[in-house]
Coordinates of C-alpha atoms (C1' of nucleotides) in Angstrom, one line a residue:
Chain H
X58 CA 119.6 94.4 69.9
X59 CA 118.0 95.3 66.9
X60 CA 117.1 91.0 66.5
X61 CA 113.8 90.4 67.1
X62 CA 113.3 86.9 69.7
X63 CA 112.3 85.2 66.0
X64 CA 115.5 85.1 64.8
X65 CA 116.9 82.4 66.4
X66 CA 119.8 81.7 63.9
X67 CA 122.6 81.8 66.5
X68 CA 121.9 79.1 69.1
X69 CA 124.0 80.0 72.2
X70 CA 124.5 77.9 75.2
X71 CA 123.1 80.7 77.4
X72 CA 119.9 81.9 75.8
X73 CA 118.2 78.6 74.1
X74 CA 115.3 80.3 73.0
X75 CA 112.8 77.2 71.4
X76 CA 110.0 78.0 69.1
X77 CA 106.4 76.6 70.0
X78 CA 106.4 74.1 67.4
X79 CA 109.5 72.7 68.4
X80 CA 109.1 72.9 72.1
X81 CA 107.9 69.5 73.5
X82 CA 105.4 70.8 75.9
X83 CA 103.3 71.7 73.1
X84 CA 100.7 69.3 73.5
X85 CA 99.5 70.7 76.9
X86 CA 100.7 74.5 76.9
X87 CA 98.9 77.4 75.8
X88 CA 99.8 76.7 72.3
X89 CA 97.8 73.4 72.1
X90 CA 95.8 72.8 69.4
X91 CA 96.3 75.9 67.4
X92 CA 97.2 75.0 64.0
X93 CA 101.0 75.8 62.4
X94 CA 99.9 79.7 61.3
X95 CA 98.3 80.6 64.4
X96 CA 100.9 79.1 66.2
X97 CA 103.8 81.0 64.5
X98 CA 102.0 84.2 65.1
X99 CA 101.7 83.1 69.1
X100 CA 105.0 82.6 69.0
X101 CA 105.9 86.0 67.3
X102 CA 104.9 87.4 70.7
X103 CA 106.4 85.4 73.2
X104 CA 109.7 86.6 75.4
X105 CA 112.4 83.5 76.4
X106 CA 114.2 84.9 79.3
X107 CA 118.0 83.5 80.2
X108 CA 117.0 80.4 83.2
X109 CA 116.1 82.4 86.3
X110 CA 117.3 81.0 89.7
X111 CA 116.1 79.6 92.6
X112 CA 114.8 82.7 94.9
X113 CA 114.2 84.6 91.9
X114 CA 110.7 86.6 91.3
X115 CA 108.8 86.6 88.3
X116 CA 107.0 89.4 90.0
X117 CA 105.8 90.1 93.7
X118 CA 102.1 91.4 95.0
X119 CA 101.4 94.8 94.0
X120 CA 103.4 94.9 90.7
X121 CA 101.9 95.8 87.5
X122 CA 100.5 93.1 85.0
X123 CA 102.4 93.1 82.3
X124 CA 103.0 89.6 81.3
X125 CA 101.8 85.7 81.7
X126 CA 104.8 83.6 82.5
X127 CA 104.9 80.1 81.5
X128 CA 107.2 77.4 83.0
X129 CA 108.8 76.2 80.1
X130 CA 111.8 74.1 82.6
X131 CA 112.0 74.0 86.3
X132 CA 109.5 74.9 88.5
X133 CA 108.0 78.1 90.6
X134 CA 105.9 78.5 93.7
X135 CA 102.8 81.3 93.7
X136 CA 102.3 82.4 97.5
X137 CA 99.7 85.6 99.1
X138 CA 102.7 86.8 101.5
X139 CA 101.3 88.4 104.7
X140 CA 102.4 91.9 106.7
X141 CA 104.1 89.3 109.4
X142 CA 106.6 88.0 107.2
X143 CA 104.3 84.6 106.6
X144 CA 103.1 83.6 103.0
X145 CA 100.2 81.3 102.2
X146 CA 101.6 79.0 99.1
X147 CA 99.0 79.2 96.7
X148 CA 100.5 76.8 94.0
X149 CA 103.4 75.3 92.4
X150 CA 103.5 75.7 88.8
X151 CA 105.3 72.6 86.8
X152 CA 106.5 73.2 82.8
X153 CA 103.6 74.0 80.9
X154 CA 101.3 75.6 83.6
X155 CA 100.3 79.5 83.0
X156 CA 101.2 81.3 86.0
X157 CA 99.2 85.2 86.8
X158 CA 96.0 84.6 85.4
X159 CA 94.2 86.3 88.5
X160 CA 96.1 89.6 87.7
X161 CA 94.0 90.0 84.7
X162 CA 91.4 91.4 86.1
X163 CA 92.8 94.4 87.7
X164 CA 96.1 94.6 86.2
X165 CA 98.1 93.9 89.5
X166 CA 99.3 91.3 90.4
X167 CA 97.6 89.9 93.7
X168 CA 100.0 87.3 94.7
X169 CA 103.8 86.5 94.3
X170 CA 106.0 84.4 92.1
X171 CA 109.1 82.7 93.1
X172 CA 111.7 80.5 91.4
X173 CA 111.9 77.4 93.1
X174 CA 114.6 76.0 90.9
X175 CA 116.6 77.3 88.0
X176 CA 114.4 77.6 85.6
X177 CA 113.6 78.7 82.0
X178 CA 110.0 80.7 81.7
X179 CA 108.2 82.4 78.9
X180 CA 106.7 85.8 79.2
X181 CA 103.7 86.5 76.9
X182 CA 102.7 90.1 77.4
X183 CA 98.9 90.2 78.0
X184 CA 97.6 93.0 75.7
X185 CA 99.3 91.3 73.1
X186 CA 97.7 88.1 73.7
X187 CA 94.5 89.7 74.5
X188 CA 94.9 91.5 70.9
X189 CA 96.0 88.3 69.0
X190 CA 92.8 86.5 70.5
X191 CA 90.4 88.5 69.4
X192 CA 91.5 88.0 65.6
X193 CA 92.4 83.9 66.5
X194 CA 89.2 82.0 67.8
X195 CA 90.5 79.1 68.6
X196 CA 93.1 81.3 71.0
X197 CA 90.4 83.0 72.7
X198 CA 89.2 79.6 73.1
X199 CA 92.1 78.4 74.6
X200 CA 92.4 80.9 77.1
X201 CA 88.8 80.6 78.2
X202 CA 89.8 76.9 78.6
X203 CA 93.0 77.7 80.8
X204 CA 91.0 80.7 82.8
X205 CA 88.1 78.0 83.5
X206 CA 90.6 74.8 84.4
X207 CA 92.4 76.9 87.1
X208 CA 89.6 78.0 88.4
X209 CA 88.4 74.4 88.6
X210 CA 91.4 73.7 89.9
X211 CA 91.2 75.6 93.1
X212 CA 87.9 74.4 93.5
X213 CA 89.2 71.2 94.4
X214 CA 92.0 72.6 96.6
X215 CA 88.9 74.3 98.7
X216 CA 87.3 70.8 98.9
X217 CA 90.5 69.4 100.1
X218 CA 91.4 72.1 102.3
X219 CA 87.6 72.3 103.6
X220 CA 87.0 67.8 104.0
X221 CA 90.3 66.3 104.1
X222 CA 92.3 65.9 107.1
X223 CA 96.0 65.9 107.1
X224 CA 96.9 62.3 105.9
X225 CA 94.9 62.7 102.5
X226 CA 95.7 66.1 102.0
X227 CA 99.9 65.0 101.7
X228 CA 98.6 61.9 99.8
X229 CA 96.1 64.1 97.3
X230 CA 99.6 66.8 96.6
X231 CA 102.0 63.9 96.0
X232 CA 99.3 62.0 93.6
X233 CA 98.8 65.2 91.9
X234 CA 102.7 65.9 91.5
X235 CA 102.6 62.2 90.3
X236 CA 100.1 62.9 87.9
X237 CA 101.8 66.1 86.1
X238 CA 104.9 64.6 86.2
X239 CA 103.6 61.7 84.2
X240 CA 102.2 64.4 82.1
X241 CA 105.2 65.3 81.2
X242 CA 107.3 62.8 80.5
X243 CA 108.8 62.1 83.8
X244 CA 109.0 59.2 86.2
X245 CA 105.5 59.4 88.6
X246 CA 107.4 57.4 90.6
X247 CA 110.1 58.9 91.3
X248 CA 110.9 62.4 91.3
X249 CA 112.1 65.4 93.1
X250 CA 110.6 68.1 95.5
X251 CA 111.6 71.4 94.7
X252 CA 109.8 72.8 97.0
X253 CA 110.3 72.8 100.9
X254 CA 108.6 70.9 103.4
X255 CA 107.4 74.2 104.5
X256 CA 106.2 75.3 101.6
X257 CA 104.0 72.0 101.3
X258 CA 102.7 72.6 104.7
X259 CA 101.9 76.3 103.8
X260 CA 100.0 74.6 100.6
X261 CA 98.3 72.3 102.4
X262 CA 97.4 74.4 105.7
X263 CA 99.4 72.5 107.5
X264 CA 102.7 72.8 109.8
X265 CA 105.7 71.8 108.7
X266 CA 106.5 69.4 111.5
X267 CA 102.8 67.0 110.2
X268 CA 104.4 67.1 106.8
X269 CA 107.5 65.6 107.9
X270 CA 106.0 63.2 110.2
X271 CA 103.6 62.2 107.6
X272 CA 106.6 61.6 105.3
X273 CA 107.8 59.4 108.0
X274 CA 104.6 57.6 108.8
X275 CA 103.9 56.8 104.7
X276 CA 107.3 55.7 104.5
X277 CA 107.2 53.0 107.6
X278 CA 103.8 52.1 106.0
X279 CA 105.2 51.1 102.9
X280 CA 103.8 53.7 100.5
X281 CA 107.0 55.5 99.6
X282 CA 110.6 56.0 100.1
X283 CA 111.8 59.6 100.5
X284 CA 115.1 61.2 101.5
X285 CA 115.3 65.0 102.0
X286 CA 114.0 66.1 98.4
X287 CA 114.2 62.5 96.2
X288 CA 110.9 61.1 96.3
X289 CA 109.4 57.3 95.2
X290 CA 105.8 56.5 95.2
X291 CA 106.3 52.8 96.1
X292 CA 102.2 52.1 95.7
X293 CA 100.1 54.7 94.0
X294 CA 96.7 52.8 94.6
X295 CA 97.1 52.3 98.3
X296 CA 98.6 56.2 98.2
X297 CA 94.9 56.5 96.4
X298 CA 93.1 55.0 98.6
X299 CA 94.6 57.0 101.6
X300 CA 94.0 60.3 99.8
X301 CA 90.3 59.4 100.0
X302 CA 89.0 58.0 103.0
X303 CA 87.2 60.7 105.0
X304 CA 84.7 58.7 106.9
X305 CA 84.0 54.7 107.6
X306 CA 87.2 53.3 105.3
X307 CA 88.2 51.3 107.8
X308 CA 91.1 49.4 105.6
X309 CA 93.4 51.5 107.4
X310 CA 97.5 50.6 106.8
X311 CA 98.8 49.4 109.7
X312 CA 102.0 50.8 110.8
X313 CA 103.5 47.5 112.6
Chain T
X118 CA 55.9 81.0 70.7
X119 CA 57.0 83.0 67.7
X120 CA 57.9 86.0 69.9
X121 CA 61.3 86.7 70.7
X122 CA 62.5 86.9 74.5
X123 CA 63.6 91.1 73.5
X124 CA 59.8 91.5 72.3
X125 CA 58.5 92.5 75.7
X126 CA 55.5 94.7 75.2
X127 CA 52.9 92.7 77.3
X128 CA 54.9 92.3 81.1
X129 CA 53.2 89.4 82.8
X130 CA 53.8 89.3 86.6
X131 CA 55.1 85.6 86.1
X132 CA 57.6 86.7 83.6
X133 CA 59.3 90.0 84.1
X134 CA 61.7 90.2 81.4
X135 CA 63.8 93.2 81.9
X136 CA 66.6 94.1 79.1
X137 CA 70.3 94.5 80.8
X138 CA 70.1 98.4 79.8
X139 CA 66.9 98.7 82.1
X140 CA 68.5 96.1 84.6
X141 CA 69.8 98.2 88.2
X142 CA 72.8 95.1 87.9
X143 CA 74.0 96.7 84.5
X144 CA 77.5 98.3 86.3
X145 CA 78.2 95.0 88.0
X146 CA 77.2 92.5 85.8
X147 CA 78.8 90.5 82.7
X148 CA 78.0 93.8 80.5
X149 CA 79.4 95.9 82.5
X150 CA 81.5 98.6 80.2
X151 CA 79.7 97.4 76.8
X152 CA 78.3 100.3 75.1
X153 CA 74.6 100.1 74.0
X154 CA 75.0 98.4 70.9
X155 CA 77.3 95.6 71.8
X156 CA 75.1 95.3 75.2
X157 CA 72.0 94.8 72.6
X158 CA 73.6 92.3 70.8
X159 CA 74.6 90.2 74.4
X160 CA 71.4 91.0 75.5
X161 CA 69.2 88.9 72.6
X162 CA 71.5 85.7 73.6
X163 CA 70.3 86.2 77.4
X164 CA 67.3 83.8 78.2
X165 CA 65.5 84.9 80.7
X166 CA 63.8 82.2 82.7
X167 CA 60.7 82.5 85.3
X168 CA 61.5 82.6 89.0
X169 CA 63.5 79.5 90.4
X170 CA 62.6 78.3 94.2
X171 CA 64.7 77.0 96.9
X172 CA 65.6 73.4 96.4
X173 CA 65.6 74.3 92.7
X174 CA 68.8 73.2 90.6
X175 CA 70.8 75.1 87.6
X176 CA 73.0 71.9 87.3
X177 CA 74.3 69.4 88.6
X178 CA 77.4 67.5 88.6
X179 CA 78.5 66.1 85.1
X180 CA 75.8 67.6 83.8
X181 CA 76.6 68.8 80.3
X182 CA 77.9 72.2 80.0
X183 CA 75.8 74.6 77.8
X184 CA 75.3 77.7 79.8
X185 CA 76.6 79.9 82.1
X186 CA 74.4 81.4 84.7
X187 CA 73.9 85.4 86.7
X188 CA 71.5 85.9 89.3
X189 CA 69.0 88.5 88.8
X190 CA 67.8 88.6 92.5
X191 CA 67.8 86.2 95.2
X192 CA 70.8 83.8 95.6
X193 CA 72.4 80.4 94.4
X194 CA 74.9 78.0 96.6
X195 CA 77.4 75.6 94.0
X196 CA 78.7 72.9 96.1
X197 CA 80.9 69.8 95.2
X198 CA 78.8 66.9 96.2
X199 CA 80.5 63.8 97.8
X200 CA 79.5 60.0 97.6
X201 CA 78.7 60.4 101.0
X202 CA 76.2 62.4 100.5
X203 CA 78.6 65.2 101.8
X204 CA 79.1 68.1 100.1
X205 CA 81.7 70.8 100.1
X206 CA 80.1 74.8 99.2
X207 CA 81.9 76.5 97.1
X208 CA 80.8 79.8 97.0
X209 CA 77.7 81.7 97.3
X210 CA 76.0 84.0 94.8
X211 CA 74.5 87.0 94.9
X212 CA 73.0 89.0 92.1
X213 CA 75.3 89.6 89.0
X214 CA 77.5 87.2 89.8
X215 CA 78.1 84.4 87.2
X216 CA 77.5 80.7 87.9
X217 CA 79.5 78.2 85.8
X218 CA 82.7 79.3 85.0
X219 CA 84.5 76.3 86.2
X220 CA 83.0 74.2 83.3
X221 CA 84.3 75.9 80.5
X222 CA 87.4 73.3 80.2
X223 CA 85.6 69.9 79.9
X224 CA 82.2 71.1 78.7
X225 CA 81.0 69.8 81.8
X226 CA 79.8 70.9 84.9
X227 CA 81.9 69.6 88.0
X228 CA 79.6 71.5 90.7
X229 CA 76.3 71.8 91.3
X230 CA 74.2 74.7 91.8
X231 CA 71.6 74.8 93.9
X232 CA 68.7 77.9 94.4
X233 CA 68.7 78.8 98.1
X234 CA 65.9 81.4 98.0
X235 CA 63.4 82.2 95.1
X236 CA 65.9 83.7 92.5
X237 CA 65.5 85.4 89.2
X238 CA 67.9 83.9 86.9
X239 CA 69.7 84.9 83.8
X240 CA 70.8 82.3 80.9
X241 CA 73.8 82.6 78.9
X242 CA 74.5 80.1 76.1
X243 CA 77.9 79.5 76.6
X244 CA 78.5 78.8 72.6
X245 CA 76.5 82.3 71.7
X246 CA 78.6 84.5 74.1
X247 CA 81.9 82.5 73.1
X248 CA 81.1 83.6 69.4
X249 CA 79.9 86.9 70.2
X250 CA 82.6 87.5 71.7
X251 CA 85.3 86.6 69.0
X252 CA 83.7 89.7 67.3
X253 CA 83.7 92.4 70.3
X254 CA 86.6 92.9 71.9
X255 CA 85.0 94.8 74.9
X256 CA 83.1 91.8 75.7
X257 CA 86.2 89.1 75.5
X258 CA 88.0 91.4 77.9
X259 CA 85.1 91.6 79.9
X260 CA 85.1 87.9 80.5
X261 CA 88.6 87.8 80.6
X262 CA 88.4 89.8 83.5
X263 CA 85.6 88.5 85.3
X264 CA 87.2 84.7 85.2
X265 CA 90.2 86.1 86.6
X266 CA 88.3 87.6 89.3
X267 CA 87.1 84.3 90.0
X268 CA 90.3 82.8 90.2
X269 CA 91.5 85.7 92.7
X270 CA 88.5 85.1 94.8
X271 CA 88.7 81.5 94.8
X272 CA 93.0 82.0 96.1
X273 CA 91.6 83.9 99.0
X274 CA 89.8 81.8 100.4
X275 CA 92.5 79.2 99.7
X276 CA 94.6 81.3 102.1
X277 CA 91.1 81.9 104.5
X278 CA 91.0 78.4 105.1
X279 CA 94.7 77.7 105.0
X280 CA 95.8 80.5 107.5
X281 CA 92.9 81.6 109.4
X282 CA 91.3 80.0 112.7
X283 CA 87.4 79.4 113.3
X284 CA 86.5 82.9 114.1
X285 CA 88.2 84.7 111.6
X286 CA 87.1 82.7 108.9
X287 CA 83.4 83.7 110.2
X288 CA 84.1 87.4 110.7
X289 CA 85.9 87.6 107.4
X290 CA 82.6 85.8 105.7
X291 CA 80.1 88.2 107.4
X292 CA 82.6 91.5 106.1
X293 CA 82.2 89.7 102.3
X294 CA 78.3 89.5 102.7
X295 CA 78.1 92.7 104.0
X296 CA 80.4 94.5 101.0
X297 CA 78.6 92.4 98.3
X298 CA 75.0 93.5 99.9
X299 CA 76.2 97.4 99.8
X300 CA 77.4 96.9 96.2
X301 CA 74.0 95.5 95.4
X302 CA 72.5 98.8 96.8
X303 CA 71.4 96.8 100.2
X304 CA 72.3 97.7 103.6
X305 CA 75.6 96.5 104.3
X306 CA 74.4 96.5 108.1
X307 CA 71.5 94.5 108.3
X308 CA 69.8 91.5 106.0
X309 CA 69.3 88.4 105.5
X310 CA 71.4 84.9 105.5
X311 CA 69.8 82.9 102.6
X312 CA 72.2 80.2 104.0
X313 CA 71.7 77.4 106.8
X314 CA 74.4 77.7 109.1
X315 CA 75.3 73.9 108.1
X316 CA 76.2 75.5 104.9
X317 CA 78.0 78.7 106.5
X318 CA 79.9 75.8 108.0
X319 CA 81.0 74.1 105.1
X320 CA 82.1 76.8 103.2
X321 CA 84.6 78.0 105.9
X322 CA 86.0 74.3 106.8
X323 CA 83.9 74.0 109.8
X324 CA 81.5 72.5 112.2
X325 CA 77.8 73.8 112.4
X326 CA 78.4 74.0 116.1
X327 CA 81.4 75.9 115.8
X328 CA 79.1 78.5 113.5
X329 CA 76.7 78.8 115.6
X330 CA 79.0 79.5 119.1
X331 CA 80.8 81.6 117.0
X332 CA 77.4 83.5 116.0
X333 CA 76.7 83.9 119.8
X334 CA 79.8 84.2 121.0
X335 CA 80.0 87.4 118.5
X336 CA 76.2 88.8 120.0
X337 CA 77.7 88.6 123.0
X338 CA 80.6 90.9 122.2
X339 CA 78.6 93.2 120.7
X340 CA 79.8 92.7 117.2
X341 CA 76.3 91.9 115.7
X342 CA 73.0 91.0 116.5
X343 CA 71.4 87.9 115.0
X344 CA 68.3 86.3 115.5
X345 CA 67.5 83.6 112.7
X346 CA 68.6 84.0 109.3
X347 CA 68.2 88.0 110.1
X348 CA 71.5 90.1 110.8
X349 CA 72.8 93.1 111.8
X350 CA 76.4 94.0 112.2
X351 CA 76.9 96.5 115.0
X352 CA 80.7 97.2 114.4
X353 CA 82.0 96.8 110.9
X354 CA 85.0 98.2 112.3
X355 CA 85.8 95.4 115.0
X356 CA 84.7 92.9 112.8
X357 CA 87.3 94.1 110.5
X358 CA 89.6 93.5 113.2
X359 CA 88.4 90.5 114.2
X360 CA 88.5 88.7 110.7
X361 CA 92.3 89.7 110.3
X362 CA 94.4 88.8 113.5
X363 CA 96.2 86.2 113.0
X364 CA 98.9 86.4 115.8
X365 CA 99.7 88.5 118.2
X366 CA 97.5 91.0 118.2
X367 CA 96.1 91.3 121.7
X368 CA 93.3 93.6 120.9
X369 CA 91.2 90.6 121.9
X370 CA 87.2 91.2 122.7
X371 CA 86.5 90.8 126.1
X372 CA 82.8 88.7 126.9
X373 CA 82.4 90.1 130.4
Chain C
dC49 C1' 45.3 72.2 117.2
dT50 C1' 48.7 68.6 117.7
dT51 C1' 52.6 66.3 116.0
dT52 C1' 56.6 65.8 113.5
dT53 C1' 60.5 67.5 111.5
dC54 C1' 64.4 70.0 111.0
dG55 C1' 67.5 73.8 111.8
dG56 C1' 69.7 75.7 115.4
dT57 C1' 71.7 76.1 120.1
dT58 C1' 74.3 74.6 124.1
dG59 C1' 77.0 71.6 127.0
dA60 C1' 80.5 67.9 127.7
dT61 C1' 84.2 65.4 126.0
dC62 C1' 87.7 64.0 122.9
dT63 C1' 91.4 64.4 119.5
dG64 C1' 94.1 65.7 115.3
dG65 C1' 97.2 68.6 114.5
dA66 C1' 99.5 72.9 116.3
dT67 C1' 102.9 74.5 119.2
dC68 C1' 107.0 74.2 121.9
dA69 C1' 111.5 72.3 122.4
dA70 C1' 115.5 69.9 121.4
dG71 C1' 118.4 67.6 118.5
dT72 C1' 120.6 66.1 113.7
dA73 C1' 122.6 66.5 109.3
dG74 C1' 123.5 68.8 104.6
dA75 C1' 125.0 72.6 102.4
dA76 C1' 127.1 76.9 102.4
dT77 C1' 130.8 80.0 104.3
dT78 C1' 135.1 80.8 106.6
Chain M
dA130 C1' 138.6 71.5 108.3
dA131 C1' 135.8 74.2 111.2
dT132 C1' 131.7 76.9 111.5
dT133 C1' 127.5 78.6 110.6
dC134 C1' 123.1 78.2 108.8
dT135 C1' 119.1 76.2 107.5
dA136 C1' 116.0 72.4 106.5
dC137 C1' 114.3 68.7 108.5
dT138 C1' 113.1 65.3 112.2
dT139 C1' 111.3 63.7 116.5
dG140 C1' 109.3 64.0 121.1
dA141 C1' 106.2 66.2 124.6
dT142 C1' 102.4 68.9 125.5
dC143 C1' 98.4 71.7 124.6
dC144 C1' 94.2 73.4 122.6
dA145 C1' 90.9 74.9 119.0
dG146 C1' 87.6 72.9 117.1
dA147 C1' 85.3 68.3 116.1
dT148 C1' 82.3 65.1 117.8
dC149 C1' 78.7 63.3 120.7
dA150 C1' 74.5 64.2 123.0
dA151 C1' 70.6 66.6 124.6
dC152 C1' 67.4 70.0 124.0
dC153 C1' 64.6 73.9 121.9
dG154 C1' 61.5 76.3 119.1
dA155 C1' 59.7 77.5 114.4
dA156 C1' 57.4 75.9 110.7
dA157 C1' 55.5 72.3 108.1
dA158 C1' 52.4 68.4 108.0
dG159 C1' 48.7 65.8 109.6

DNA sequence: CTTTTCGGTTGATCTGGATCAAGTAGAATT
DNA sequence: AATTCTACTTGATCCAGATCAACCGAAAAG
């Protein structure tokens, strides 16, 4: 009890608790590119929970903001849930992503936050971060980066939910999930949803029964192979060229 | 030429340069909460350009990213252009609201912002205010704050356009003007759309037919009047209601 | 003043994807 | 092993909103 999360002497099986500097996903989380010193003093402030499981939240609409969680394994869904029991998805968060920023600015949080598989996340409370950055440039930098690429982000989830009809909007999400995955050291090709087909339809703004005929539809066209939650992009450039024809691409797959 | 932009003694009509402490935006705008000496120190970084006219552009596209931008008066569309010649809106912008954000990550800009109505325009160098802010906390967490705002406003309308049918979307757009307008000191009740309705359209994800049924269909129920770009809501309360059933409720306005 | 242009409106029709309905199969529970 | 339960799939139908088409009227251009 009286151990601070720095001394990390005794590994146990249950509580793997990682520095920054060892962790792999350094290159691409908020540690990136601060050098050794500003990184230990980062890492003096971060919390490693035991893995969470799937169903469990990292906090729910209306809590206080306390902390900034980061996927460091697994993965977690954000989601605006409604007074009729529905929930609009609002993103899934892969190891390495920043999850809460919008609570910053009136310290509660405005969506929710849900394991989607067991998971191990880091918690980084914010004043302390805020405090660090204003002594560490190149942090304060950092976070202005992260602040300004999710905000970019949604951006282009507006232009896909605003122009793109159902067909690119499933091929868009799997090319992105493709894309991170790569990122981080796994297949693009082949992979595993942990999310729902619900929850991609919620995502997307679509129902769940166009997500699973669309699954169906890719697949008799060739362009993957998918049972339940195991996923293989069979053709990423035709999957490309599918998630961006709105208008006039007439090379359309043929389904016979 | 040797003058600096916070000499302004001799006020020229063509080049009102008014100092954020004298400016009516100071309580919504980036120095919000600074106290006077911090706000003087922001304020000689802030370039202050002559008025901008419709058609005009702040930036476009992969344009280099050096400054962020805040209305001053009048009003600023950014859009994501498509080869097409499409274009997505992103958001509009009403006075003290900052243009740019989304470029902070890559240095450059991945919208474009175009002037919809002779505008007053503010001009931040991004490099000054990152700097300046490395040495005042107040103003850090002020821009903390304000790009998590953006990333909260940007997840709303993620779950306007992914939950919410033709007319909610419009109602809920109108109750956004109107709030923004009565921040600004303007009547919430009555003013004008700087906007075409083709650009109403693609901001909400729909046709500028739908938009403009929608706009009579809602004069004809009393909700508003409108006549142009000019409008006047008549029932902020229905509107309210309107913009927010989803399913179910039965409260429906009748035409006859 | 006349003509053109362009933004907006209105009507008619069409369709992508929602909704409704039924069935299937994995996984969890007994 | 039997029984839920839940996620997913597939088919049939429907409808909100897109698209197509025609027209109108304000404002800009000649």
């Amino acid at each position: 009890m009286g151990q601070t999360v720095s001394d990390r002497k005794v590994i146990s099986f249950e509580n793997i608790k990682i520095a920054c500097k060892s962790c792999s996903l350094v290159t691409l989380c908020l540690p990136m590119g601060l050098d050794p010193e500003d990184m230990e003093r980062l890492d003096r402030i971060i919390k490693r929970s035991r893995p969470l499981h799937r169903g469990d939240h990292l906090f729910r609409e209306g809590d206080s903001f306390q902390c900034l969680y980061i996927v460091k394994t697994g993965s977690v869904k954000t989601y605006a849930p409604s007074e009729d029991g529905g929930e609009q998805v609002l993103g899934f968060h892969l190891p390495g992503e920043l999850i809460g920023l919008d609570a910053i600015e009136n310290a509660i949080h405005n969506c929710s936050a849900k394991i989607l598989e067991t998971s191990a996340i880091c918690e980084i409370p914010f004043s302390h971060l805020e405090e660090l950055s204003t002594s560490m440039p190149s942090l304060q930098h950092q976070m202005y980066r992260l602040l300004s690429r999710e905000i970019s982000q949604d951006e282009s989830m507006l232009t896909l939910l605003g122009k793109n009809n159902a067909e690119e909007r499933l091929a868009a999400f799997l090319l992105s999930l493709s894309a991170r995955f790569k990122r981080r050291g796994f297949s693009p090709f082949d992979f595993y949803l942990s999310m729902s087909r619900h929850e991609i339809g919620s995502y997307l703004g679509l129902a769940v029964e166009t997500v699973s005929r669309l699954f169906t539809r890719f697949q008799e066209d060739g362009l993957l192979e998918v049972e339940r939650k195991h996923i293989q992009l069979l053709d990423l450039e035709r999957l490309e060229s599918v998630s961006k024809r709105t208008l006039g691409n007439k090379d359309r797959v043929q389904s016979t």
